[in-house]
XYZ file of C-alpha atoms in Angstrom:
231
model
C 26.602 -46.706 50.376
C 26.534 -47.454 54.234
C 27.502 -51.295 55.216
C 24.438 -53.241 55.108
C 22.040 -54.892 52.730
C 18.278 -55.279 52.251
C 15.696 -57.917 52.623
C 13.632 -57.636 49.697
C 9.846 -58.347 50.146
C 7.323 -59.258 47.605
C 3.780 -61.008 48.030
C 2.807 -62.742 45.004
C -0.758 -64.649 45.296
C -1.476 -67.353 42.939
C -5.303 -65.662 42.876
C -5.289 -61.573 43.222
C -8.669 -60.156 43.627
C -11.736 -60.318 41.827
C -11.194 -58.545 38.080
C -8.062 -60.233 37.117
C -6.888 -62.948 39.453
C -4.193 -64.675 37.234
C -2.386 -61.345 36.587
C 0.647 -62.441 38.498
C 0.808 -65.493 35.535
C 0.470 -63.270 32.400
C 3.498 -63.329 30.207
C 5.282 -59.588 29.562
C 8.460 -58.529 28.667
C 9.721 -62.511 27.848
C 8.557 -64.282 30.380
C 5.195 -64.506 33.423
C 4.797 -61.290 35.321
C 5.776 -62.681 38.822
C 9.528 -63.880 37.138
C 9.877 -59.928 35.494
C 9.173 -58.765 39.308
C 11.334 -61.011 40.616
C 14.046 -60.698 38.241
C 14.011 -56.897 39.075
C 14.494 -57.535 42.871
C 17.372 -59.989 41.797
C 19.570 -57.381 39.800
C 19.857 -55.131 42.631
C 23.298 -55.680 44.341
C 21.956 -54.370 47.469
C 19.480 -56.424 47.824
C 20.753 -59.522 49.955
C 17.581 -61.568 50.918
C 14.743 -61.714 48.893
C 11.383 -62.922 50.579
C 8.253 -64.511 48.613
C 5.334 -64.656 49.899
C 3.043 -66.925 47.889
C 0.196 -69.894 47.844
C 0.899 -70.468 44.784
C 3.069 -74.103 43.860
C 4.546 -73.529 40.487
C 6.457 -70.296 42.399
C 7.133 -72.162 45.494
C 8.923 -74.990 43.053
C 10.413 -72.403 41.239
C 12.085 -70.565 43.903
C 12.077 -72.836 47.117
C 15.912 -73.321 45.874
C 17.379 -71.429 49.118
C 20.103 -69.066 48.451
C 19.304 -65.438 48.012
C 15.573 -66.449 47.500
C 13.371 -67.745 50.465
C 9.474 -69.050 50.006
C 6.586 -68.438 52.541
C 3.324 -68.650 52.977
C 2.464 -66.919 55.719
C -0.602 -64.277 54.821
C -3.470 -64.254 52.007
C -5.097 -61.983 51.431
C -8.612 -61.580 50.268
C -9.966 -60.581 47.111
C -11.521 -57.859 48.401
C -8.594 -56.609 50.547
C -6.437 -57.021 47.158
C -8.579 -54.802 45.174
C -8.550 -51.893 47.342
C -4.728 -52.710 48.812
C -6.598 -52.874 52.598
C -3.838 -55.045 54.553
C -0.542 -54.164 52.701
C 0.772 -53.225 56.057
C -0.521 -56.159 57.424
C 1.061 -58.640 54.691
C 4.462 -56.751 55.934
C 3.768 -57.291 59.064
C 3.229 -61.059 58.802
C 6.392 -61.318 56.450
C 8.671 -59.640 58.979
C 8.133 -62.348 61.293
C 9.837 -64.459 59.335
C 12.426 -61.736 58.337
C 15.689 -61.243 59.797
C 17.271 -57.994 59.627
C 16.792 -54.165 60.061
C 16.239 -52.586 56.557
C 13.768 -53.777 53.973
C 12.832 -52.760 50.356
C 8.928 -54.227 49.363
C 8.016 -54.219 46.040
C 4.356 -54.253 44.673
C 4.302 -57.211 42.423
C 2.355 -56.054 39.072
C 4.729 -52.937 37.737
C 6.566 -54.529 35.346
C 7.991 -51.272 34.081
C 9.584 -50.200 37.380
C 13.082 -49.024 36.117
C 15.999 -50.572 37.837
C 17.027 -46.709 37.877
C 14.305 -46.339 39.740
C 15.210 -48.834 42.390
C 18.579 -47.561 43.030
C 17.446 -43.750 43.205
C 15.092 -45.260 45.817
C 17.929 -47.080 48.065
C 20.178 -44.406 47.434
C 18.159 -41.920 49.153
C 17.475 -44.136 51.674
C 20.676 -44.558 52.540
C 21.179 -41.167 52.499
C 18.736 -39.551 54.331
C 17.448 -42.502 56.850
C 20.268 -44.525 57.486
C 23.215 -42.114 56.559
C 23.489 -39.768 60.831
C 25.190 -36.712 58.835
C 22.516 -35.894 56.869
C 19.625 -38.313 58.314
C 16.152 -36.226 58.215
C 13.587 -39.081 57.069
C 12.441 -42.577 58.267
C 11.146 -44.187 55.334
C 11.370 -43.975 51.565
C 8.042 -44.647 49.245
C 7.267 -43.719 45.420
C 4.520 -41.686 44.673
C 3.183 -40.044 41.290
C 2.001 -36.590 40.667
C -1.008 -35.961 39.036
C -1.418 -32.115 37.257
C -4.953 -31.834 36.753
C -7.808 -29.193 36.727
C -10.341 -30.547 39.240
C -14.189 -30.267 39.564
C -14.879 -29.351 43.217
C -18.524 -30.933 43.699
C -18.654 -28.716 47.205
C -18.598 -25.636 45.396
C -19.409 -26.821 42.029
C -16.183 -24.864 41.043
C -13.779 -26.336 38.236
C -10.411 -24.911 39.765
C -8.064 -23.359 36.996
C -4.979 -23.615 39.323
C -4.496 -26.679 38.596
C -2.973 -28.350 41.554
C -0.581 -30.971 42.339
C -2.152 -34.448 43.930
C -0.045 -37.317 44.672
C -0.794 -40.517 44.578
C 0.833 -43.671 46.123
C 0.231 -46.887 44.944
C 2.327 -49.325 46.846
C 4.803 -49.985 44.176
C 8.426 -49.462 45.872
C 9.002 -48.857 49.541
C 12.053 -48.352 51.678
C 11.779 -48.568 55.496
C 13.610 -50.431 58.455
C 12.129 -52.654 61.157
C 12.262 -50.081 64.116
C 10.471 -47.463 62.747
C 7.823 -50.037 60.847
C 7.075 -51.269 64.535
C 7.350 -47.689 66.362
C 4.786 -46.587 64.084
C 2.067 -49.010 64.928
C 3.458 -51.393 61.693
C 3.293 -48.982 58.684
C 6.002 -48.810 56.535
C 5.490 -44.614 55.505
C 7.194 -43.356 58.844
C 5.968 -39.989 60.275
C 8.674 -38.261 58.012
C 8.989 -40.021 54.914
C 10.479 -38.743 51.743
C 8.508 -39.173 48.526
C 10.092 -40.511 45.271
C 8.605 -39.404 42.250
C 8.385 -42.044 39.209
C 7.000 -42.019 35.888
C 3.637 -42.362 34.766
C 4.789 -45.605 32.944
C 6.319 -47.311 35.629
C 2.901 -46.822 37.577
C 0.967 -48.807 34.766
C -0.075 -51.843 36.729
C -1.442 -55.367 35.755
C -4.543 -55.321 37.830
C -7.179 -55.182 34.820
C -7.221 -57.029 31.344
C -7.432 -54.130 29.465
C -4.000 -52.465 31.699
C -2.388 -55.938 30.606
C -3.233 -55.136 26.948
C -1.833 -52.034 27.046
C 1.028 -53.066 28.766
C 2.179 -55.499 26.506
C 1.380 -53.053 23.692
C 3.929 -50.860 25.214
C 5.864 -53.710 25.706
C 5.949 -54.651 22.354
C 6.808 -50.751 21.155
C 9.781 -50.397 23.652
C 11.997 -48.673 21.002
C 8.765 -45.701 20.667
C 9.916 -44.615 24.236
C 13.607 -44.317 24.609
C 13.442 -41.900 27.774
C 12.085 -44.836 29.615
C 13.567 -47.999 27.745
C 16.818 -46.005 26.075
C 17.857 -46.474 23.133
């Protein structure tokens, strides 16, 4: 790995959108979502700064402890910007301001099985192929799934048999540095970005009662999955 560390961001609402506000309180895996997310972000040893962004007291007197871990509140969002992740950028934006630093890792706050594997794959090929000159040929790391399905095209009214890939991003990991976030009009997926591929488990997210219940269903079976969980 290249000499540096990251500033970790996470944005952690004490009321997220309209279906299931207190999902960030909801207790998984031993303990409230928010502290599982958290806890994640903690464990990485490249991670040297981790930034909260939050309304919410019982985090801010949980965590206003300095240290590794620094409190803000510096953006909310919406409900309705929430639901349909409409100022993510913007949230990153705000944060940065209050950020020092070049490179950043955000994490969406509601995956709660994001593998640590995961993580360091992530930074690794960040490191890599942004920051590493030899073999540099990206700006910007993000995880994405990819969906195999046969589609219904309602233009043609044609089911297509070939099946093809889609991939979907859903804001739960990215990798990206301050110069290219603001040369890029303050995204964080550069112009040439390389795509991370995850599991379809790690992408179950607490936005929805019913994703909770099945979350902590899973969570409660851990030992029925060993490719994710091991052994």
């Amino acid at each position: 790995m290249s000499n540096y560390s990251l500033t970790a961001l996470i944005s952690i609402p004490q009321e997220a959108g309209y279906f299931f506000p207190n999902r960030h309180f909801e207790r998984i895996a031993g303990g409230p979502l928010y502290s599982v997310m958290i806890a994640k972000l903690e464990a990485i040893p490249q991670v040297g700064k981790i930034i909260i962004n939050t309304d919410s007291g019982r985090i801010k007197n949980e965590y206003s402890r300095g240290g590794k871990v620094k409190v803000i509140d510096v953006y909310k969002a919406e409900p309705q910007e929430i639901e349909f992740e409409l100022t993510a950028d913007r949230i990153t934006a705000a944060m940065l301001e209050h950020a020092e630093g070049e490179h950043f890792l955000q994490m969406g706050p509601i995956f709660p099985f994001l593998k640590h594997d995961t993580i360091n794959s992530v930074i690794e090929t960040y490191d890599k192929y942004v920051v590493n000159p030899e073999d540099r040929r990206n700006d910007s790391v993000f995880t994405m799934r990819t969906l195999n399905r046969r589609y219904y095209d309602s233009d043609t009214d044609v089911i297509r048999e070939d099946r093809p890939n889609t991939f979907v991003e859903d804001g739960i990991l990215h990798v990206f540095n301050r110069t290219t976030f603001l040369a890029g009009g303050k995204r964080k997926v550069g112009k040439t970005p390389f795509a991370w591929g995850i599991d379809e488990i790690e992408n179950l997210a607490i936005d929805s009662e019913e994703n909770y219940r099945l979350a902590v269903l899973v969570d409660e079976n851990r030992r029925h999955f060993p490719r994710i969980f091991g052994r």
